[in-house]
XYZ file of N, CA and C in Angstrom:
393
model
N 6.206 -0.259 22.506
C 6.142 -0.892 21.229
C 4.720 -1.411 20.434
N 4.058 0.015 19.651
C 3.273 -0.010 18.686
C 2.755 -1.088 18.075
N 1.209 -1.566 17.830
C 1.280 -2.968 17.085
C -0.220 -2.866 16.103
N -0.200 -3.174 15.078
C -1.730 -2.811 14.559
C -2.531 -4.348 14.278
N -3.899 -4.061 14.045
C -4.689 -5.460 13.649
C -5.506 -4.872 12.578
N -6.039 -5.142 11.347
C -7.089 -4.700 11.228
C -8.493 -5.714 10.822
N -9.725 -4.569 11.349
C -10.998 -5.164 11.567
C -11.455 -5.271 10.417
N -13.062 -4.432 10.735
C -14.126 -5.208 10.446
C -14.394 -5.879 9.402
N -15.903 -5.945 8.827
C -16.317 -7.152 7.668
C -18.142 -6.436 7.299
N -18.932 -7.471 6.860
C -19.572 -7.524 5.738
C -20.528 -6.641 7.097
N -20.587 -6.502 7.357
C -22.083 -5.244 8.667
C -22.210 -4.087 8.028
N -21.001 -4.299 8.278
C -21.041 -2.362 7.661
C -20.077 -1.911 8.068
N -19.401 -2.611 9.183
C -18.164 -2.220 9.528
C -16.681 -1.603 8.978
N -16.241 -0.429 9.323
C -15.091 -0.431 8.274
C -14.059 -1.296 7.858
N -13.867 -2.004 6.412
C -12.290 -2.754 7.030
C -11.226 -1.930 6.459
N -11.502 -0.758 6.570
C -10.059 -0.505 7.104
C -9.187 -0.228 8.067
N -10.351 -0.286 8.855
C -10.212 0.214 10.440
C -9.113 -0.605 11.402
N -7.561 0.350 11.562
C -7.256 -0.664 12.195
C -6.792 -0.695 13.885
N -7.069 -1.375 14.971
C -6.824 -1.573 15.871
C -5.508 -1.438 16.336
N -5.168 -0.308 16.936
C -3.543 0.076 17.945
C -3.858 -0.469 18.902
N -2.763 -0.606 19.469
C -2.178 -0.845 20.514
C -1.229 -1.330 21.465
N -0.947 -0.402 22.569
C 0.783 -0.732 22.781
C 1.229 -2.273 23.579
N 2.238 -2.321 22.843
C 2.935 -4.358 23.949
C 3.976 -3.830 24.339
N 4.643 -5.011 25.770
C 5.565 -4.774 25.703
C 7.450 -5.463 24.674
N 8.499 -4.480 24.544
C 9.331 -4.749 23.770
C 9.509 -6.480 24.391
N 9.300 -6.999 22.682
C 9.860 -8.328 22.271
C 8.123 -9.322 22.241
N 7.457 -9.166 22.148
C 6.144 -9.082 22.407
C 6.412 -9.847 20.733
N 6.410 -11.172 20.313
C 6.049 -11.994 18.700
C 4.367 -11.744 18.387
N 4.495 -11.511 17.462
C 3.072 -10.413 16.740
C 2.771 -11.589 15.456
N 1.778 -11.634 15.649
C 1.549 -12.605 14.499
C 0.503 -12.186 13.422
N 0.328 -12.200 12.200
C -0.528 -11.105 11.612
C -1.927 -12.139 10.993
N -3.150 -12.314 11.531
C -4.340 -12.982 10.463
C -5.149 -12.673 9.554
N -5.754 -12.624 8.854
C -6.421 -12.508 7.722
C -7.395 -10.474 8.179
N -7.836 -11.828 9.685
C -8.703 -10.521 9.937
C -8.312 -9.960 11.655
N -6.912 -10.346 12.240
C -6.758 -9.497 13.181
C -5.049 -10.064 13.137
N -5.319 -10.754 14.265
C -3.842 -10.628 14.794
C -3.217 -11.183 16.490
N -2.383 -12.145 16.838
C -1.803 -12.207 17.739
C -0.376 -12.272 18.926
N -0.790 -12.135 19.468
C 0.287 -11.351 20.178
C 0.911 -12.397 21.783
N 2.482 -12.683 21.504
C 2.741 -13.364 23.014
C 4.096 -12.761 23.722
N 3.495 -12.209 24.637
C 3.898 -11.997 25.453
C 5.167 -13.175 26.192
N 6.240 -13.081 26.105
C 7.627 -13.942 26.668
C 7.295 -14.992 25.853
N 7.573 -14.040 24.115
C 8.232 -15.553 22.986
C 8.831 -16.787 23.926
N 8.450 -18.438 23.928
C 9.465 -18.884 24.424
C 9.787 -19.881 25.701
N 8.666 -19.545 26.718
C 8.950 -19.023 27.971
C 7.742 -20.804 27.682
N 8.030 -21.450 29.229
C 6.683 -22.674 29.227
C 5.728 -22.531 29.006
N 5.505 -20.956 30.193
C 3.758 -20.627 29.983
C 3.717 -18.818 29.416
N 4.040 -18.780 27.939
C 4.323 -17.422 27.909
C 2.602 -16.822 28.145
N 2.101 -15.836 28.194
C 0.389 -15.133 27.797
C 0.447 -14.546 26.327
N -0.719 -14.961 26.229
C -0.480 -14.492 24.841
C -2.456 -13.291 24.693
N -2.139 -12.699 23.804
C -4.335 -12.817 23.361
C -4.038 -12.542 21.807
N -5.288 -12.440 21.666
C -5.529 -11.931 20.578
C -6.112 -10.941 19.864
N -7.130 -9.785 18.582
C -7.733 -10.137 17.979
C -8.204 -10.231 17.028
N -9.393 -10.000 17.222
C -10.191 -10.229 15.747
C -11.142 -9.474 15.846
N -12.170 -9.981 14.358
C -13.301 -8.980 13.356
C -14.046 -9.389 14.483
N -15.189 -8.382 15.293
C -16.771 -8.912 15.385
C -17.049 -9.771 15.091
N -17.882 -10.361 15.155
C -18.948 -10.518 15.992
C -18.361 -11.332 16.981
N -18.072 -11.025 18.580
C -17.292 -10.707 19.545
C -18.443 -11.554 21.020
N -18.052 -12.456 21.697
C -18.737 -12.857 22.758
C -18.630 -12.159 24.086
N -19.143 -11.866 24.238
C -19.611 -10.531 25.818
C -20.328 -11.284 26.952
N -19.649 -10.978 27.969
C -19.770 -11.839 29.208
C -19.781 -10.628 29.956
N -20.461 -11.156 31.546
C -21.261 -10.348 31.485
C -20.328 -9.145 32.902
N -19.267 -9.469 32.940
C -18.169 -8.571 33.782
C -17.793 -7.442 32.370
N -18.388 -6.781 32.584
C -17.960 -5.649 32.435
C -16.888 -4.032 33.166
N -16.320 -3.062 32.058
C -15.488 -2.079 32.724
C -14.812 -1.161 31.668
N -14.506 0.359 32.056
C -14.307 0.761 31.473
C -12.859 0.684 31.043
N -11.989 0.900 30.234
C -10.821 0.653 30.329
C -9.933 1.851 29.744
N -9.962 2.959 29.202
C -9.802 3.944 29.141
C -11.061 4.650 28.614
N -10.681 6.221 28.237
C -12.082 6.293 27.707
C -11.896 6.747 25.903
N -13.024 6.116 25.742
C -13.734 5.468 24.347
C -13.584 4.334 24.064
N -12.667 3.540 25.599
C -12.624 1.730 25.553
C -12.867 1.021 26.083
N -13.724 0.497 25.709
C -14.552 -0.498 26.830
C -14.413 -1.955 26.424
N -15.069 -3.197 27.958
C -14.985 -4.544 27.141
C -16.031 -4.957 27.793
N -17.079 -6.230 27.333
C -17.414 -6.719 28.259
C -16.979 -8.663 27.827
N -16.610 -9.216 29.057
C -15.968 -9.934 28.942
C -16.712 -11.385 30.009
N -16.086 -12.903 29.812
C -15.689 -13.732 30.622
C -15.062 -14.200 31.001
N -14.021 -14.255 32.024
C -13.705 -14.998 32.431
C -13.668 -16.486 32.979
N -13.111 -17.842 32.345
C -12.787 -19.326 32.642
C -11.528 -20.058 32.783
N -11.637 -20.592 33.669
C -10.426 -21.333 34.348
C -11.081 -23.047 34.016
N -9.731 -23.575 33.681
C -9.681 -24.733 33.276
C -8.107 -25.318 34.267
N -8.380 -26.729 34.601
C -7.579 -27.038 35.021
C -5.538 -27.346 34.173
N -5.494 -27.355 33.238
C -4.852 -26.872 32.116
C -4.155 -28.518 32.140
N -4.213 -29.022 32.621
C -2.939 -30.121 32.687
C -1.646 -30.351 33.392
N -0.526 -30.696 32.239
C 0.542 -30.682 33.159
C 1.699 -29.464 33.110
N 0.582 -28.617 31.680
C 1.167 -27.336 32.321
C 0.891 -26.195 33.510
N -0.566 -27.123 34.726
C -0.480 -25.612 35.238
C -1.739 -24.934 34.427
N -2.611 -25.305 36.144
C -3.681 -24.403 35.878
C -3.798 -23.084 34.946
N -4.768 -22.727 34.149
C -5.437 -22.236 32.335
C -6.447 -20.892 32.991
N -5.963 -20.012 32.561
C -7.617 -18.406 32.519
C -6.973 -18.343 30.980
N -8.845 -18.104 30.689
C -9.081 -17.405 29.642
C -10.262 -16.618 29.860
N -9.721 -15.365 28.513
C -10.614 -14.150 28.932
C -10.951 -14.115 27.768
N -11.817 -14.268 27.738
C -13.301 -14.245 26.116
C -13.825 -12.523 26.318
N -13.977 -11.570 25.069
C -14.113 -10.297 25.473
C -15.047 -10.108 23.778
N -15.830 -8.866 24.328
C -16.400 -7.790 22.964
C -15.143 -6.775 23.514
N -14.518 -6.098 22.913
C -13.955 -4.202 23.086
C -13.989 -3.871 21.928
N -14.930 -2.692 22.550
C -15.426 -1.164 22.265
C -14.272 -0.337 22.373
N -14.039 0.085 20.985
C -12.941 1.338 21.265
C -13.615 2.655 19.744
N -14.541 3.426 21.071
C -14.938 4.685 19.613
C -16.571 3.769 19.155
N -16.677 3.668 17.396
C -17.274 3.173 17.144
C -17.566 1.115 17.159
N -16.702 1.049 17.465
C -15.534 0.121 16.593
C -15.891 -1.198 17.638
N -15.803 -2.859 16.782
C -16.615 -3.975 17.930
C -15.057 -5.010 17.102
N -13.831 -5.196 18.433
C -13.087 -6.851 18.221
C -13.379 -7.423 19.545
N -13.002 -8.872 18.463
C -13.442 -9.674 19.729
C -12.313 -9.530 20.058
N -11.739 -10.316 21.758
C -10.599 -11.080 22.027
C -10.290 -12.151 23.103
N -9.258 -12.580 22.702
C -8.896 -14.089 23.381
C -7.717 -13.374 24.713
N -8.053 -13.371 25.203
C -5.908 -13.073 25.998
C -6.981 -14.402 27.201
N -5.106 -15.184 27.477
C -4.364 -16.286 28.304
C -3.592 -16.125 29.290
N -3.889 -17.030 30.311
C -2.723 -16.556 30.879
C -2.350 -18.977 31.444
N -1.395 -18.435 31.916
C -0.985 -20.918 32.686
C -0.083 -20.202 33.552
N -0.026 -20.724 34.388
C 0.587 -21.117 35.641
C 1.164 -22.551 36.337
N 2.387 -22.460 36.787
C 2.248 -23.955 36.879
C 1.556 -24.435 38.151
N 1.209 -24.757 38.417
C 0.581 -25.398 40.271
C 1.900 -25.699 40.657
N 1.956 -25.084 42.144
C -0.221 -23.972 42.706
C -0.219 -22.334 42.460
N -0.220 -22.133 40.683
C -0.196 -21.240 40.549
C -1.589 -21.066 40.522
N -1.898 -19.756 40.178
C -2.462 -18.794 40.331
C -3.056 -17.859 39.289
N -2.923 -18.505 37.975
C -3.532 -17.532 36.001
C -4.384 -17.072 36.332
N -4.777 -15.486 36.061
C -5.559 -14.637 36.361
C -5.403 -13.904 34.285
N -5.853 -14.751 33.556
C -6.521 -13.921 32.420
C -6.380 -12.429 32.013
N -6.812 -12.316 33.513
C -6.814 -10.499 33.435
C -5.989 -9.380 33.074
N -4.649 -9.992 32.994
C -3.666 -9.181 32.952
C -3.785 -8.671 31.173
N -4.357 -8.892 30.929
C -4.380 -8.375 29.500
C -5.395 -6.784 29.274
N -5.469 -6.361 30.282
C -6.971 -5.442 30.162
C -6.119 -4.202 30.436
N -4.291 -3.895 30.725
C -4.165 -3.067 31.064
C -3.172 -2.904 29.341
N -3.062 -3.749 28.772
C -2.630 -3.066 27.247
C -3.502 -2.863 26.841
N -5.085 -3.890 26.912
C -5.563 -3.260 26.349
C -6.270 -1.589 25.793
N -5.976 -1.451 27.195
C -6.542 -0.105 27.708
C -5.824 1.321 26.985
N -4.743 0.509 26.170
C -3.844 1.797 25.177
C -4.660 1.666 23.877
N -5.803 0.221 23.980
C -6.086 0.503 22.452
C -6.560 1.954 21.586
N -6.059 1.680 20.439
C -6.681 2.977 19.283
C -7.581 2.984 18.477
N -8.302 3.930 16.992
C -9.141 2.539 16.196
C -8.481 4.058 15.168
N -7.360 3.345 14.353
C -6.496 4.120 13.190
C -7.552 4.029 11.555
N -8.126 4.557 11.194
C -9.155 4.967 10.127
C -8.448 5.211 8.759
């Protein structure tokens, strides 16, 4: 399944650029004025989710090349999450060619689970820009 989210801003980025990526069948997609939210396993107690919006994005100390012309600088944050179990969040800056997108991925796992928000890197690696 393919999904698209618009990007661009007043800082000279092309407002017509669209972020395209593959997502699993059944993914719930919500479009916003400046991006989109993707929820895998909608209706699950602790669904996986990620979102993409216009830059500027928070860049973290971790850096990874995901595919040709696709890289990310990100940070992983963890917290106890309360009654739903431990949570993990990935926040970063995704660069696709000359375009930049802010991304946020979330994972939650019931105790004593070990959530890992980097699960979304597999899907972000399929990203491309359509102008």
